[in-house]
XYZ file of C-alpha atoms in Angstrom:
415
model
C 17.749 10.422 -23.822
C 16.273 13.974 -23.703
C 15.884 14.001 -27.088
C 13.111 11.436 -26.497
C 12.172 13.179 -23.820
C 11.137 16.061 -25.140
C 10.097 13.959 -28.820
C 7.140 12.212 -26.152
C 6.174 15.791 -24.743
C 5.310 16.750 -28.471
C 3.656 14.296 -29.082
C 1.686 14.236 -25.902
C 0.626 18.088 -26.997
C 0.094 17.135 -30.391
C -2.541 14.245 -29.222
C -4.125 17.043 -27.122
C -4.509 19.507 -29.478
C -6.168 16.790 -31.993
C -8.621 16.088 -29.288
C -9.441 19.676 -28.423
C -10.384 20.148 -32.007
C -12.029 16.949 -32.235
C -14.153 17.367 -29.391
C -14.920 20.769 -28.071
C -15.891 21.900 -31.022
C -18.177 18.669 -31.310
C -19.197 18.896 -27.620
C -20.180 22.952 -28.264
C -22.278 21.952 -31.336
C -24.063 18.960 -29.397
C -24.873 21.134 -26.429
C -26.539 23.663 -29.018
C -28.546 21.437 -31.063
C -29.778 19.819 -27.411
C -30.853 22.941 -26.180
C -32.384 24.611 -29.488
C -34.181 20.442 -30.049
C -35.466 21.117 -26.162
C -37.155 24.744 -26.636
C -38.715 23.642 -30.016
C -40.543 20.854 -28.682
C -41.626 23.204 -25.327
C -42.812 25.948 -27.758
C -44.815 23.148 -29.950
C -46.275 21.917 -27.048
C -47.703 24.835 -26.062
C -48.859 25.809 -29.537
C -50.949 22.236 -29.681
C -52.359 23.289 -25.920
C -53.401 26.428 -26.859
C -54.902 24.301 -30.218
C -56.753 22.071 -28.118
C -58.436 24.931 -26.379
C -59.804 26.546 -29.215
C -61.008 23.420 -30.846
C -62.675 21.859 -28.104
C -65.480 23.438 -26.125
C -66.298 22.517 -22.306
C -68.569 19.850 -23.159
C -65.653 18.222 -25.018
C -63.458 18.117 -22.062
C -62.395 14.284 -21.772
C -61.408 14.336 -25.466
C -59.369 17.592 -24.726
C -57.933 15.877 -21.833
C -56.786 12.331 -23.910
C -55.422 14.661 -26.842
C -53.204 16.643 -23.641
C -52.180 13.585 -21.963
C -51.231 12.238 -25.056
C -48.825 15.509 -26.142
C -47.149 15.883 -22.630
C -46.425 12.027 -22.968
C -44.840 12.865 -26.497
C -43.051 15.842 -24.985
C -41.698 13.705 -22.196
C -40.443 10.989 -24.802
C -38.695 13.712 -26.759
C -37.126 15.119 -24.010
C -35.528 11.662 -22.984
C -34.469 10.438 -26.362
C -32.292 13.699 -26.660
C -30.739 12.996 -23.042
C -29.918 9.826 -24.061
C -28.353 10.939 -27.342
C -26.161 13.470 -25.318
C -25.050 10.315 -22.800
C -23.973 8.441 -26.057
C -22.465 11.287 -27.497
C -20.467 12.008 -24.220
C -19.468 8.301 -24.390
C -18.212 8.811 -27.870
C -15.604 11.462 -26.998
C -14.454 9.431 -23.115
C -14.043 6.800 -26.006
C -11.565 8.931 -28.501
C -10.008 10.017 -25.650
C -9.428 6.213 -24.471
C -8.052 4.886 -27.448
C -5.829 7.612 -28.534
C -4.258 7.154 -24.747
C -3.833 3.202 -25.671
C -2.157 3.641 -28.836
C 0.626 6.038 -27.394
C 1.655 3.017 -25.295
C 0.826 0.803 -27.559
C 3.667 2.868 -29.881
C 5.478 3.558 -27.358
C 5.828 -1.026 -26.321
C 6.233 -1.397 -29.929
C 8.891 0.818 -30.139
C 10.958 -0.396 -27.284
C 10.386 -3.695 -28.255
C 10.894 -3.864 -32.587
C 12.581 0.219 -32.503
C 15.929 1.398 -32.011
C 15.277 2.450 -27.751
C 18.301 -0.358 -27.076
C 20.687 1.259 -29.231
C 20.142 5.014 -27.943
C 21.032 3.052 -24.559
C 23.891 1.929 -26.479
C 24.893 5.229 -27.686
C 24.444 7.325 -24.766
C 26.823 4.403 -22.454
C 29.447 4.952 -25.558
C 29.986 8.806 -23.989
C 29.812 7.903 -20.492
C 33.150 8.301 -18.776
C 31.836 7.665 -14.930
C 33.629 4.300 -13.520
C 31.615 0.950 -13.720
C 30.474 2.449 -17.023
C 32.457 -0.329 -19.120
C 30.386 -3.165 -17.359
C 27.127 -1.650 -18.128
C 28.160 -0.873 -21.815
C 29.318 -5.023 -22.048
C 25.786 -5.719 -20.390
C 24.023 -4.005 -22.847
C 25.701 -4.823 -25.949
C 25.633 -8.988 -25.072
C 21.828 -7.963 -24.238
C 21.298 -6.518 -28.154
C 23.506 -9.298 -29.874
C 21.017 -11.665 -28.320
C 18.452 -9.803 -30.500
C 20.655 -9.004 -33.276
C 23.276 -12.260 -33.599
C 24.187 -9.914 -36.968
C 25.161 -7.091 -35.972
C 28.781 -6.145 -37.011
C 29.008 -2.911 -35.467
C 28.248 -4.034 -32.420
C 30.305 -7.606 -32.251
C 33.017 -4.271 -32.887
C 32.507 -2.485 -30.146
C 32.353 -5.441 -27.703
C 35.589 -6.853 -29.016
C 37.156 -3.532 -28.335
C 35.767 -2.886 -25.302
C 36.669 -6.839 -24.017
C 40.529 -5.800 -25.455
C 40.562 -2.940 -23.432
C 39.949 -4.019 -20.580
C 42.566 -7.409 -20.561
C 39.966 -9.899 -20.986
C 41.466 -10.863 -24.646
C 40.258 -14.644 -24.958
C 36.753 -13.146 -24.887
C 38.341 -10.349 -27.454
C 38.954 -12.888 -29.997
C 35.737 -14.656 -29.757
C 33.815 -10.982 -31.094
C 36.320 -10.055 -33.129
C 35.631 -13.711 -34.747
C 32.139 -13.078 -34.940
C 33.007 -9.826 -36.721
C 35.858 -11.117 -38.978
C 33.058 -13.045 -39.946
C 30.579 -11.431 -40.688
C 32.831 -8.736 -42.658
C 35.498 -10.927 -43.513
C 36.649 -8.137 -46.317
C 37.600 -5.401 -43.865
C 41.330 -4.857 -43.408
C 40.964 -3.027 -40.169
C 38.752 -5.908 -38.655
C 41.337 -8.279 -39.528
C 44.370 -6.601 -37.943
C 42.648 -6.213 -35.128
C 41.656 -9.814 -34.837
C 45.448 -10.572 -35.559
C 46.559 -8.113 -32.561
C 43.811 -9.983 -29.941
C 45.457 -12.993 -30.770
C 49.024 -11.802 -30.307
C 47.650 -10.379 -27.239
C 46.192 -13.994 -26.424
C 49.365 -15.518 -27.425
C 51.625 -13.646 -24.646
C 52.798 -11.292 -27.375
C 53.918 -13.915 -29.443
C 53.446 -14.461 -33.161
C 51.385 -17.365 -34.403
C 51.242 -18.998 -37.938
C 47.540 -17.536 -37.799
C 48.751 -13.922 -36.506
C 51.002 -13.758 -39.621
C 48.352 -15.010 -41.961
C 46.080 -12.723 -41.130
C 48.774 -9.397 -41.211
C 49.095 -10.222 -44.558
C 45.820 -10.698 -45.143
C 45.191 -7.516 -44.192
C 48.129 -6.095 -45.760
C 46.232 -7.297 -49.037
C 43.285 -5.753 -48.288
C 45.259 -2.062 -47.292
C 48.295 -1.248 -47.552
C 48.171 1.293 -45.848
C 46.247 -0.133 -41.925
C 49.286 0.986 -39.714
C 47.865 -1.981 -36.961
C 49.178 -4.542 -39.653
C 52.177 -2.796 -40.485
C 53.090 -2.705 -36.670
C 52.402 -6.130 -36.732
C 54.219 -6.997 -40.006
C 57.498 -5.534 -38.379
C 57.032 -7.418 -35.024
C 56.810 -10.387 -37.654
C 60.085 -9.016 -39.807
C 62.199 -8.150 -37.155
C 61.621 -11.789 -35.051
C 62.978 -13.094 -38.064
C 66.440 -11.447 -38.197
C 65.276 -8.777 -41.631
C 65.445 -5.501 -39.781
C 65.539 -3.938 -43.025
C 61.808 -4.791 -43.861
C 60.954 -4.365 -40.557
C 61.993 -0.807 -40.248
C 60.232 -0.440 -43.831
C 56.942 -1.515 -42.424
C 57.448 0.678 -39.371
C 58.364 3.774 -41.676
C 55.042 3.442 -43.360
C 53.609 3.112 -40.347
C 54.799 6.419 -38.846
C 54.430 8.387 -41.880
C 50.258 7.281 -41.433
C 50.546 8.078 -37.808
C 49.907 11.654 -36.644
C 52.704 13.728 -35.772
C 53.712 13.093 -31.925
C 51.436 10.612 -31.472
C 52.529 7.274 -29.003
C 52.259 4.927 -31.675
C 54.375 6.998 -34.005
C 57.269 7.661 -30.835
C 57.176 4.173 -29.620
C 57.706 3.120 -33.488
C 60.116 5.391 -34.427
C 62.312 4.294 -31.024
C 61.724 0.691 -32.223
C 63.171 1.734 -35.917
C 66.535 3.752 -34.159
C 67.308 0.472 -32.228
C 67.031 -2.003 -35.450
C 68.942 0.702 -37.656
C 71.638 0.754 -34.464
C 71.726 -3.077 -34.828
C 72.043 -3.067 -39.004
C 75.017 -0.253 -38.444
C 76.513 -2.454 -36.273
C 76.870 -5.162 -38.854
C 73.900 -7.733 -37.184
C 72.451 -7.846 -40.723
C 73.412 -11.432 -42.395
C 73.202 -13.612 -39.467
C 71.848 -16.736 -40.825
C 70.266 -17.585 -38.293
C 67.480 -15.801 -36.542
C 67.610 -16.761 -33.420
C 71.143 -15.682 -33.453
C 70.310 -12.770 -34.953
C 67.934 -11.712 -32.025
C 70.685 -12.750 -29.042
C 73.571 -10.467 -31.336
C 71.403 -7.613 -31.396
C 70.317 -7.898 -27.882
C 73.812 -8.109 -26.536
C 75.351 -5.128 -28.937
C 72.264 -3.061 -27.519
C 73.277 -4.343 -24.044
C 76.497 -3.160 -24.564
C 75.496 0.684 -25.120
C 76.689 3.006 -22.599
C 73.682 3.488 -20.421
C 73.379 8.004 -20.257
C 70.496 8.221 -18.086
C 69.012 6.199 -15.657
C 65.697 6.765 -13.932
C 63.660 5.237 -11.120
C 59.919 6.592 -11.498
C 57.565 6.113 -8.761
C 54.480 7.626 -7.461
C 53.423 10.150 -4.795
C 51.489 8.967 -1.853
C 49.023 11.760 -2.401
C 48.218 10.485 -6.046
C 48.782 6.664 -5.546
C 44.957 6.076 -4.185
C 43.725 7.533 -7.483
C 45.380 5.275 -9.434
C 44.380 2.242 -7.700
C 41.555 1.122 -10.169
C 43.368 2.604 -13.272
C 46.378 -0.231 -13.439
C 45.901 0.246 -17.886
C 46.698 3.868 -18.218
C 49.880 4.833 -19.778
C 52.820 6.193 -18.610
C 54.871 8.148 -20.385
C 58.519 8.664 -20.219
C 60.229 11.099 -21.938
C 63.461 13.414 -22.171
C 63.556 16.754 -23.806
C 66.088 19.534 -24.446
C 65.717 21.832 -21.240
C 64.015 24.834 -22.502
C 64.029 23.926 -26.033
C 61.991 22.026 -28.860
C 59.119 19.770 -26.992
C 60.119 17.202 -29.453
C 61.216 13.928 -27.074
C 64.951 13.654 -27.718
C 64.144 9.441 -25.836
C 60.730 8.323 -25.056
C 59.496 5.130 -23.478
C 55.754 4.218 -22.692
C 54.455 1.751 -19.492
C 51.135 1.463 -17.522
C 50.566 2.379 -13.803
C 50.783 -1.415 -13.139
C 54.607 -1.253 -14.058
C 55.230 1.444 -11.203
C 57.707 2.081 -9.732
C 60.110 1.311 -12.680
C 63.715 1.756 -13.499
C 64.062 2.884 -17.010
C 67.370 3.536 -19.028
C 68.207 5.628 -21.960
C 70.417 5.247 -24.579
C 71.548 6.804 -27.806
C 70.700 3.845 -29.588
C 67.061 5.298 -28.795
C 67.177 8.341 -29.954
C 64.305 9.347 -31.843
C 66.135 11.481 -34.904
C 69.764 10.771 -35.956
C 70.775 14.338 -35.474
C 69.373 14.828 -31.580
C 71.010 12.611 -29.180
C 71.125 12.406 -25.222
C 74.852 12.843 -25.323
C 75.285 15.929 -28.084
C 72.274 17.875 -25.268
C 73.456 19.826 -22.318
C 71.096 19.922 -19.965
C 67.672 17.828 -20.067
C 64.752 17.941 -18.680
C 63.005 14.307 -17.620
C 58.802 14.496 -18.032
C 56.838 11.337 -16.661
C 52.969 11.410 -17.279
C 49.936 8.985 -16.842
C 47.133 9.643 -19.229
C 43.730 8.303 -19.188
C 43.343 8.662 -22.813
C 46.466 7.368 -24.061
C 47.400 10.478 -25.434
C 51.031 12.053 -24.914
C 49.784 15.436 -25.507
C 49.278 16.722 -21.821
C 45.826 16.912 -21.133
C 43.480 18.094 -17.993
C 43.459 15.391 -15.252
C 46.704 13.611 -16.120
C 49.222 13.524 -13.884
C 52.858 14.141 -14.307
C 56.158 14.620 -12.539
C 59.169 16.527 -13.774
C 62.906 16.945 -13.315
C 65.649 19.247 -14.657
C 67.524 20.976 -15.738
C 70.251 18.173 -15.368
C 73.159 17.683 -16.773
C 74.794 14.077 -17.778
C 78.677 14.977 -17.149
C 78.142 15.204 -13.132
C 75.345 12.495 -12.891
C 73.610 9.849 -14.681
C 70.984 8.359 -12.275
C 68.080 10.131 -10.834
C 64.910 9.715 -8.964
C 61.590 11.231 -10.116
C 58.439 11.047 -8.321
C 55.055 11.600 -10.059
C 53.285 14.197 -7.755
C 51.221 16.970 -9.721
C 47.601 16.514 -11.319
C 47.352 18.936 -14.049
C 44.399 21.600 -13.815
């Protein structure tokens, strides 16, 4: 908005500068010629007086007197028409003055009106952070698709935003409108196919699966649909594709983000169940109920229960969405999670359990670690890398041979 700001102020000194130059110059030259018009007619005046005297004698006095009345009424006539001429020309520049004023707000209502003034609203509510900012971003955006039923980008953003914030039946219907209007984008697609999951309970449809491979058509390479693709796979009972899809997945990830942890915990647990001979279970649904009870049967190392501080609970009261991390790590070593789980404030407190079976490498398990150190976080942003404002607890060093269950409250906001 300043931009604009300071865009009308140079324009507004622009105007006045063409109008100084237009005018005072103008005004300058008028006021010359008026006065230099004025003493010309004086000084004839008394040149035809002093005329008249010469050229008429005493006797001659009543013509003398006709022939002055005459030039002083001439003079007088002059001397008026020039006035008025100044009055006109005075009007001339109020006038300039007027109509340059009406067509900066003229410009200035056409702009707002046909220009892009909606969309800098738009923008500048896209980098607001300050709560009830959402609401006034959704406001505006339903107010320009009103005006523009075909706009893509923004049918985008409001599907997002809608997504974001839990209301997914409304996600689908602008990701529709999208899909629709840009029906060959492969990212607009799998995010279509994830608002309907979302709609669906996290359950897979015939249309969710249509439209992951639809996408997979389009790219390859759209890690949403290749998420999605081994949600699909590994419902199904073929963990190897699955973990295939999820491989790709990671490898297009970046490194440590909570897509790529989360996936690669999801790929130990379906490798756990192949190794454990689940693979070749005709049926699927049997497949799903063997896996679950092997994994059930998994000696449980570490066992947490996660809640919140009282001093921190009140600022979390309007953020039930942001994530939680959990996540175990060697105690003073690598910052690589050996065991990572993700929630949302809503889920607190929580009682979470670690296995081996969810380790995130093969060669870095809970049990081959001696001591451990136990990191929950919220974040805002979504992002496991610790950031300023999140808030965290921790816990170590501890050691699984004496103890497996522990408490940890979340309790520090991080500078």
């Amino acid at each position: 908005m300043m931009i604009w700001l300071l865009a009308g102020a140079m324009l507004l000194v622009a105007t006045g500068c063409i109008c100084y130059l237009l005018l005072v110059p103008a005004n300058r030259n008028n006021l010359s010629a008026g006065q230099s018009a004025e003493r010309m007619n004086t000084t004839l005046y008394r040149e035809y007086v002093s005329e008249l005297e010469r050229q008429y004698p005493a006797e001659n006095e009543a013509d003398r007197r006709q022939l002055l009345v005459e030039a002083q009424r001439q003079l007088l006539m002059d001397e008026q028409q020039g006035g008025a001429r100044q009055v006109l020309e005075k009007q001339g520049s109020t006038l300039l003055i007027f109509v340059s004023a009406v067509l900066m707000v003229l410009a200035v209502v056409l702009y707002a009106h046909l220009g892009a003034m909606a969309d800098v609203q738009i923008r500048d509510l896209l980098e607001d952070q300050t709560p009830g900012a959402d609401a006034v971003l959704r406001s505006a955006l339903l107010q320009r698709l009103e005006q523009k039923e075909d706009s893509y980008y923004y049918w985008l953003l409001l599907a997002r935003l809608e997504l974001n914030n839990d209301h997914p039946e409304q996600a689908v219907t602008a990701y529709r409108k999208a899909h629709k209007l840009s029906p060959q984008d492969a990212g607009t697609t799998a995010e279509l196919a994830q608002a309907l999951f979302v709609q669906a309970g996290h359950q897979l449809t015939r249309e969710v699966e249509r439209l992951v491979a639809e996408a997979l058509k389009l790219d390859l390479n759209n890690t949403m649909a290749l998420e999605l693709a081994g949600i699909a796979a590994s419902s199904r009972g073929d963990y190897q594709s699955a973990i295939t899809f999820w491989q790709r997945a990671v490898e297009l990830e970046t490194t440590g983000s909570p897509n790529a942890l989360v996936l690669k915990a999801g790929i130990a647990r379906l490798q756990a169940l192949l190794n454990n001979g689940t693979q070749g279970v005709d049926n699927g649904v049997e497949n799903k109920e063997a896996g679950e009870n092997i994994e059930s049967n998994e000696k449980v190392l570490l066992a947490l229960r996660i809640e919140l501080a009282e001093q921190v609970r009140d600022s979390l009261i309007d953020k039930p969405d942001s994530t939680l991390f959990v996540y175990v790590r060697e105690w003073q070593g690598p910052p690589v999670p050996l065991v990572a789980q993700r929630f949302t404030v809503a889920d607190l407190p929580v009682e979470v359990s670690f296995t081996d079976a969810m380790s995130l490498s093969a060669g870095r398990k809970l049990s081959t670690v001696n001591q451990l150190e136990v990191i929950a976080r919220i974040s805002d942003s979504g992002n496991i890398v610790a950031t300023t404002g999140d808030i965290e607890g921790r816990l170590g060093p501890l050691s699984l041979v004496d103890k497996t269950s522990y408490s940890l409250i979340i309790d520090q906001r991080l500078p």
